[in-house]
Every structure is written in C-alpha cells, then in structure tokens.
PDB file of C-alpha atoms in Angstrom:
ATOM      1  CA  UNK A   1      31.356  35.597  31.538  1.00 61.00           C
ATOM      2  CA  UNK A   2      28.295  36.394  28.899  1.00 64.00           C
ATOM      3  CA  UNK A   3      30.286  34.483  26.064  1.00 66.00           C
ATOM      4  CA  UNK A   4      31.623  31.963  28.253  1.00 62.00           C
ATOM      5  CA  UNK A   5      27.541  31.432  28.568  1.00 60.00           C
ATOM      6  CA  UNK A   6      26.476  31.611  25.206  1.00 63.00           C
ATOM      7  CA  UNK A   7      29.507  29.312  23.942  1.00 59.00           C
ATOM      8  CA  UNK A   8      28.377  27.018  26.558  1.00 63.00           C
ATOM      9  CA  UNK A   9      24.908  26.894  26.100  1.00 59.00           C
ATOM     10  CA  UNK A  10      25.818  26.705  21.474  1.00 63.00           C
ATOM     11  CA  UNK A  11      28.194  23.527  22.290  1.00 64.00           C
ATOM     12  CA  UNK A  12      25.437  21.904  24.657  1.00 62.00           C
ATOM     13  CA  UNK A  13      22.461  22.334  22.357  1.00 62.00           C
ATOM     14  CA  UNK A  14      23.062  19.335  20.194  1.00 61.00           C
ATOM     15  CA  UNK A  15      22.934  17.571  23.720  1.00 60.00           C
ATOM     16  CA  UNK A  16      20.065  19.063  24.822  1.00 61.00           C
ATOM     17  CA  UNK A  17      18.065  18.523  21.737  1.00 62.00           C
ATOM     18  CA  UNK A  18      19.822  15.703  19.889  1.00 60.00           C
ATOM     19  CA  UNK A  19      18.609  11.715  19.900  1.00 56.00           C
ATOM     20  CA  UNK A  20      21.506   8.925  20.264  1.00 55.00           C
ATOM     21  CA  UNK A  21      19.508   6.755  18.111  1.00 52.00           C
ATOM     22  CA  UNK A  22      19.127   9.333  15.525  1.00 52.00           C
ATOM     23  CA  UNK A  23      21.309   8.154  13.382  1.00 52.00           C
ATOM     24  CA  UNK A  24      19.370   4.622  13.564  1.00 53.00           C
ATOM     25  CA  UNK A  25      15.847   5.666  13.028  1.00 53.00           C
ATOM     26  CA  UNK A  26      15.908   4.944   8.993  1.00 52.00           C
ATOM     27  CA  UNK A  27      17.008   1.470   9.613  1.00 58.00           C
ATOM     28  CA  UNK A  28      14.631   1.127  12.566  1.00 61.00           C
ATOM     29  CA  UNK A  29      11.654   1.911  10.634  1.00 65.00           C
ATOM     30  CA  UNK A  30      12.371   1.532   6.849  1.00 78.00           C
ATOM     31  CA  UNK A  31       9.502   2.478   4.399  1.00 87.00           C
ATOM     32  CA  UNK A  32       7.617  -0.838   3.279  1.00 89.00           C
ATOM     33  CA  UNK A  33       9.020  -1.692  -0.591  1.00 93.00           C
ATOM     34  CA  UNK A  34       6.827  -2.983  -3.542  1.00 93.00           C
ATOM     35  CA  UNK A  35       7.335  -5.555  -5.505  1.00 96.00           C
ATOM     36  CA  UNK A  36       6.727  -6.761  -9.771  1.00 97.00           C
ATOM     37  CA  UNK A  37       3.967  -9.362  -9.673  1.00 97.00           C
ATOM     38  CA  UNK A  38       3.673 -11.936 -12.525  1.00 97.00           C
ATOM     39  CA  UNK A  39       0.647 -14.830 -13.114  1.00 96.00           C
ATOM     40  CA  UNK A  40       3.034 -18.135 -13.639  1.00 95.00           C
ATOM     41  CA  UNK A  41       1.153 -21.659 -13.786  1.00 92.00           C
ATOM     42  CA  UNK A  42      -1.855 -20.313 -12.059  1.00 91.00           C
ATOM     43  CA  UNK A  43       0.376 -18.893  -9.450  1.00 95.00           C
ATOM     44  CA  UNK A  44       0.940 -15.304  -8.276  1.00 97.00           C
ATOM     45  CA  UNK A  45       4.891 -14.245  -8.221  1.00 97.00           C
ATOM     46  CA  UNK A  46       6.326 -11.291  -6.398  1.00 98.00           C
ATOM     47  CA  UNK A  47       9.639 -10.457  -8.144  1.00 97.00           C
ATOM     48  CA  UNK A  48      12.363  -9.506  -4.828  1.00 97.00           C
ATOM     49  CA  UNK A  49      15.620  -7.438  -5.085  1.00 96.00           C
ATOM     50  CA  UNK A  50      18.429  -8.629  -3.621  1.00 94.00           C
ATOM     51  CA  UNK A  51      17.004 -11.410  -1.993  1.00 93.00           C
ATOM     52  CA  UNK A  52      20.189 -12.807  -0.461  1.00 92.00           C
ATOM     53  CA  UNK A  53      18.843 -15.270   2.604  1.00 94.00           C
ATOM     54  CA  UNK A  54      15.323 -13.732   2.975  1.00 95.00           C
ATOM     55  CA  UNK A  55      12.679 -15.797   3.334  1.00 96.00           C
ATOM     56  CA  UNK A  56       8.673 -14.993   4.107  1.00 97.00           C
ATOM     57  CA  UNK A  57       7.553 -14.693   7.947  1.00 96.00           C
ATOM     58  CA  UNK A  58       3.987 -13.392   7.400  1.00 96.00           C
ATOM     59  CA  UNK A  59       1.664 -12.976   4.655  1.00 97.00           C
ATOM     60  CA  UNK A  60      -1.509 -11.118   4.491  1.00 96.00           C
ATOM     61  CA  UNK A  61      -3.547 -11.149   1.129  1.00 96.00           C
ATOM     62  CA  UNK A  62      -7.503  -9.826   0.371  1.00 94.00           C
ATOM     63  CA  UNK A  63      -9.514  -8.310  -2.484  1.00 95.00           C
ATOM     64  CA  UNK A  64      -8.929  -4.381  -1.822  1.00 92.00           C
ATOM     65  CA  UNK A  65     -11.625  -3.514  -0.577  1.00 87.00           C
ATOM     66  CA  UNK A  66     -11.841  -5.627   2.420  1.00 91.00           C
ATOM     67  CA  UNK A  67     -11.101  -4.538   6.297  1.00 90.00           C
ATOM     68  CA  UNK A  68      -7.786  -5.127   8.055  1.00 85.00           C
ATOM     69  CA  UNK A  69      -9.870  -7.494  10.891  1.00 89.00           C
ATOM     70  CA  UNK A  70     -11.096  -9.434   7.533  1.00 92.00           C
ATOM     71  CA  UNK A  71      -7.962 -10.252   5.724  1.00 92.00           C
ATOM     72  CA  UNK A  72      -6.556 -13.440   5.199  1.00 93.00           C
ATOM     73  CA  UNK A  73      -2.756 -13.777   6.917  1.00 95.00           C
ATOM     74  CA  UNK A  74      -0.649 -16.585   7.656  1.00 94.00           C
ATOM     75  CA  UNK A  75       2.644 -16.511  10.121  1.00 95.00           C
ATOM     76  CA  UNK A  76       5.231 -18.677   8.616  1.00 92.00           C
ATOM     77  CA  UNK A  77       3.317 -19.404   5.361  1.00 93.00           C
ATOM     78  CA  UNK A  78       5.851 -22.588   4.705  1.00 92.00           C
ATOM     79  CA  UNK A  79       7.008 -20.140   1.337  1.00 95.00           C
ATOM     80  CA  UNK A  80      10.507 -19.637  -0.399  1.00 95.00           C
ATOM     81  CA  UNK A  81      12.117 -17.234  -2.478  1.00 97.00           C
ATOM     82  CA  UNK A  82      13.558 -19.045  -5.342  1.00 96.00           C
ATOM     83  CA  UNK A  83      16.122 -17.162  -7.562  1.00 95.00           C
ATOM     84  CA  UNK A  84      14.138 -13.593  -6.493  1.00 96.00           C
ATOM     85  CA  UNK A  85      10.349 -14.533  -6.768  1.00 97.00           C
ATOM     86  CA  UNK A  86       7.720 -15.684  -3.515  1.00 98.00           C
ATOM     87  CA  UNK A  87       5.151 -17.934  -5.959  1.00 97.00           C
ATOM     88  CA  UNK A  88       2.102 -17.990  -3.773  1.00 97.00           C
ATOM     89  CA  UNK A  89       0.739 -21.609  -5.226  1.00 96.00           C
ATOM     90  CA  UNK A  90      -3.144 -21.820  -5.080  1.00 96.00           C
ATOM     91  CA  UNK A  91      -2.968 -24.484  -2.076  1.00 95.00           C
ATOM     92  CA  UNK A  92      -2.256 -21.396  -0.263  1.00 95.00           C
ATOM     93  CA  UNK A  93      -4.590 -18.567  -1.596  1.00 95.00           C
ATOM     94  CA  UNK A  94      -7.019 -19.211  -4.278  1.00 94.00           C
ATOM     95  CA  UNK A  95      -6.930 -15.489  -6.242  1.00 94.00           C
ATOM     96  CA  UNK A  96     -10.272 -15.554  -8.327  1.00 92.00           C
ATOM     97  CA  UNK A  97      -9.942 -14.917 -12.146  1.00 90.00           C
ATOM     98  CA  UNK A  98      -9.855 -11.017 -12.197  1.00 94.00           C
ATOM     99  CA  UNK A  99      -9.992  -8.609  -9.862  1.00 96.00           C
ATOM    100  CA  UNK A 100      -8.012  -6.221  -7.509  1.00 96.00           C
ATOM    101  CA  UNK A 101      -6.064  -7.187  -4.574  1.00 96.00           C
ATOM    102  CA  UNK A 102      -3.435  -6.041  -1.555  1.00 95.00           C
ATOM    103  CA  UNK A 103      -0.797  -8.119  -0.315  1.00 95.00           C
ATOM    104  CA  UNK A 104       1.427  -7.171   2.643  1.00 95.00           C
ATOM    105  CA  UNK A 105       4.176  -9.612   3.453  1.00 96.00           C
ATOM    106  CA  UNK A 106       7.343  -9.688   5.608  1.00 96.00           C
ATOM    107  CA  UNK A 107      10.222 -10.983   4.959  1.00 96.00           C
ATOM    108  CA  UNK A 108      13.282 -12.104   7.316  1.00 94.00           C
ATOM    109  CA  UNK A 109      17.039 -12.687   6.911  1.00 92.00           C
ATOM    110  CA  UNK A 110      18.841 -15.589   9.519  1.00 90.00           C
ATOM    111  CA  UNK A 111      22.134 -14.114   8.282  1.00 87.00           C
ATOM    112  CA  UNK A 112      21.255 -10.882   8.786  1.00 83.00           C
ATOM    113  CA  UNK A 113      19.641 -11.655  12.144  1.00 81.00           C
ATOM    114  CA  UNK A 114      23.193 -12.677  13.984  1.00 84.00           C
ATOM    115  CA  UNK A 115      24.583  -8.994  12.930  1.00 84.00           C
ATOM    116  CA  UNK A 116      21.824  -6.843  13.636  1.00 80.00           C
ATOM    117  CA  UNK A 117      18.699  -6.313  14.769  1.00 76.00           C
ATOM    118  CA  UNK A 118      17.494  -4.808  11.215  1.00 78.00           C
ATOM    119  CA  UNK A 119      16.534  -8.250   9.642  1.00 87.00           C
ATOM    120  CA  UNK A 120      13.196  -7.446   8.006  1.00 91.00           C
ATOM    121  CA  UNK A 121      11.545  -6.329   4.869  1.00 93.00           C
ATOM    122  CA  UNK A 122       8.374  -5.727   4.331  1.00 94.00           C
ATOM    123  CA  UNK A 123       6.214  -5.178   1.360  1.00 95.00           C
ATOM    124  CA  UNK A 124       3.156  -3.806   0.547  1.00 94.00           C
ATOM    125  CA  UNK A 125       2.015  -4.559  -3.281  1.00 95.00           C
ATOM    126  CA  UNK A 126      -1.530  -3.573  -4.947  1.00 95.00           C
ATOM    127  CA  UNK A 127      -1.886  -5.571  -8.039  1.00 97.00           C
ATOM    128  CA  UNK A 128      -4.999  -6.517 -10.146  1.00 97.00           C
ATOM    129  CA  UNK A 129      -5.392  -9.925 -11.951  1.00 97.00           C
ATOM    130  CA  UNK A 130      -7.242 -10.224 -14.950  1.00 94.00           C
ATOM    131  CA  UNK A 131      -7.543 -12.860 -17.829  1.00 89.00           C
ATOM    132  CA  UNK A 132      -4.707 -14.642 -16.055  1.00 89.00           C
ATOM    133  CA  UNK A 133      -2.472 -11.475 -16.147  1.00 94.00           C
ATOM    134  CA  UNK A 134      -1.185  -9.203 -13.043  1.00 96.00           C
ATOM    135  CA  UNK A 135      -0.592  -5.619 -13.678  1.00 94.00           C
ATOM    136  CA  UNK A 136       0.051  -2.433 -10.252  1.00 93.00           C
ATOM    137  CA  UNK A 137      -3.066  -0.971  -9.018  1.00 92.00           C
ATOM    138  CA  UNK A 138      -2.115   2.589  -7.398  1.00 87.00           C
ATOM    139  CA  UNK A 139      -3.618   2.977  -3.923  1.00 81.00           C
ATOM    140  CA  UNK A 140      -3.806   5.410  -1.126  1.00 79.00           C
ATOM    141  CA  UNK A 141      -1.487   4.405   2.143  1.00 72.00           C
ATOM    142  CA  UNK A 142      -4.110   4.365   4.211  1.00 74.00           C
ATOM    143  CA  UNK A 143      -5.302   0.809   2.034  1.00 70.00           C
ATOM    144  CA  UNK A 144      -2.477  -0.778   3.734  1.00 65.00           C
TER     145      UNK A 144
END
C-alpha cells in the first residue's frame, strides 16, 4: 500500500504542479528584439529580419531621457517595411541633428494572424544620431 502511495503521488506531481500552457509561455511573451538603424535621405531606417508580411501597428519615439507619459506614439503610423527596413520620413518625426533617442515599435503579421494568435514583434532600439549618422546607445531595461 506505501508504494502504491508514493508511485501515485511521483506520477501525479507533474499534474499537481505542471502548467498546460507551459509549453506556450515563450511564444506568449517573447523578449522585445533590436534592430540596425541607418540615417538615409534625412530619414531614420530600422533594418528587420525576416520581415515576411509584417508591417508597423504602433510606434513610440523620444529623446532618452524623457518619461513614458511624455513620449511621442502613434497607432497605425501609415508605415511599411520595404525589402527589411521601417524609414521613419521626417513628416512623421522630426529627429533633431544629434542626439540620443529610444524607439519602441510593434510590428504585426495578417498572415500570421489567421494561424495563430502569436502575430507580433516588438522592438525596442536605443540609437544616437549625430552629424547625420546613427550608431546603438546601450541602455538599462528599465529605459524602455
């Protein structure tokens, strides 16, 4: 009867202690990515991987320093990725000549949409401009 027990009680753990969406939770909540960024014709370019169909749903941009509440953001900023860069144009954002900035934008996939429920990106990229160059800034996650 004891081992009868303890087998019982060893087979049931995973039950007991397990999550049916386990196997899910890295697609549910996938780390933000980062992205190259490039001055082209006095606009800013973020080079994307493996575009595919993605296309931007929401765009937030600011100097670095400034507070969430603050930040400039657009839903459905009218952008598209051409052959893998988002070209913010300056009818959209006006970046000054030099200095640091965060941008935080998601993308979404229509394609991806109708199979699953996993049809976003998003990206967080830290990026300073000067003399009409873009080059990474490293920041802390709590920037974001």
């Amino acid at each position: 009867m004891k081992n009868y027990l303890k087998c019982s009680l060893f087979a049931l753990m995973p039950l007991l202690s397990g999550c049916p969406m386990g196997d899910r939770v890295d697609q549910r909540y996938k780390p933000a990515e980062t992205a190259p960024v490039v001055v082209k014709n006095a606009q800013v370019c973020f080079t994307i991987k493996e575009a595919e169909d993605y296309q931007p749903a929401f765009i937030s941009i600011a100097p670095r320093t400034t507070p969430y509440k603050e930040r400039w953001y657009q839903q459905s900023p009218g952008l598209t990725i051409k052959e893998g860069e988002m070209c913010i144009p300056p009818s959209l954002y006006k970046f000054p000549d030099s200095g640091q900035f965060i941008a935080t934008f998601v993308l979404s996939s229509k394609a991806k949409a109708q199979t699953t429920a996993f049809n976003t990106r998003r990206f967080n990229v830290a990026f300073a401009i000067d003399a009409g160059h873009a080059k990474p800034v490293v920041v802390n996650d709590s920037e974001f």
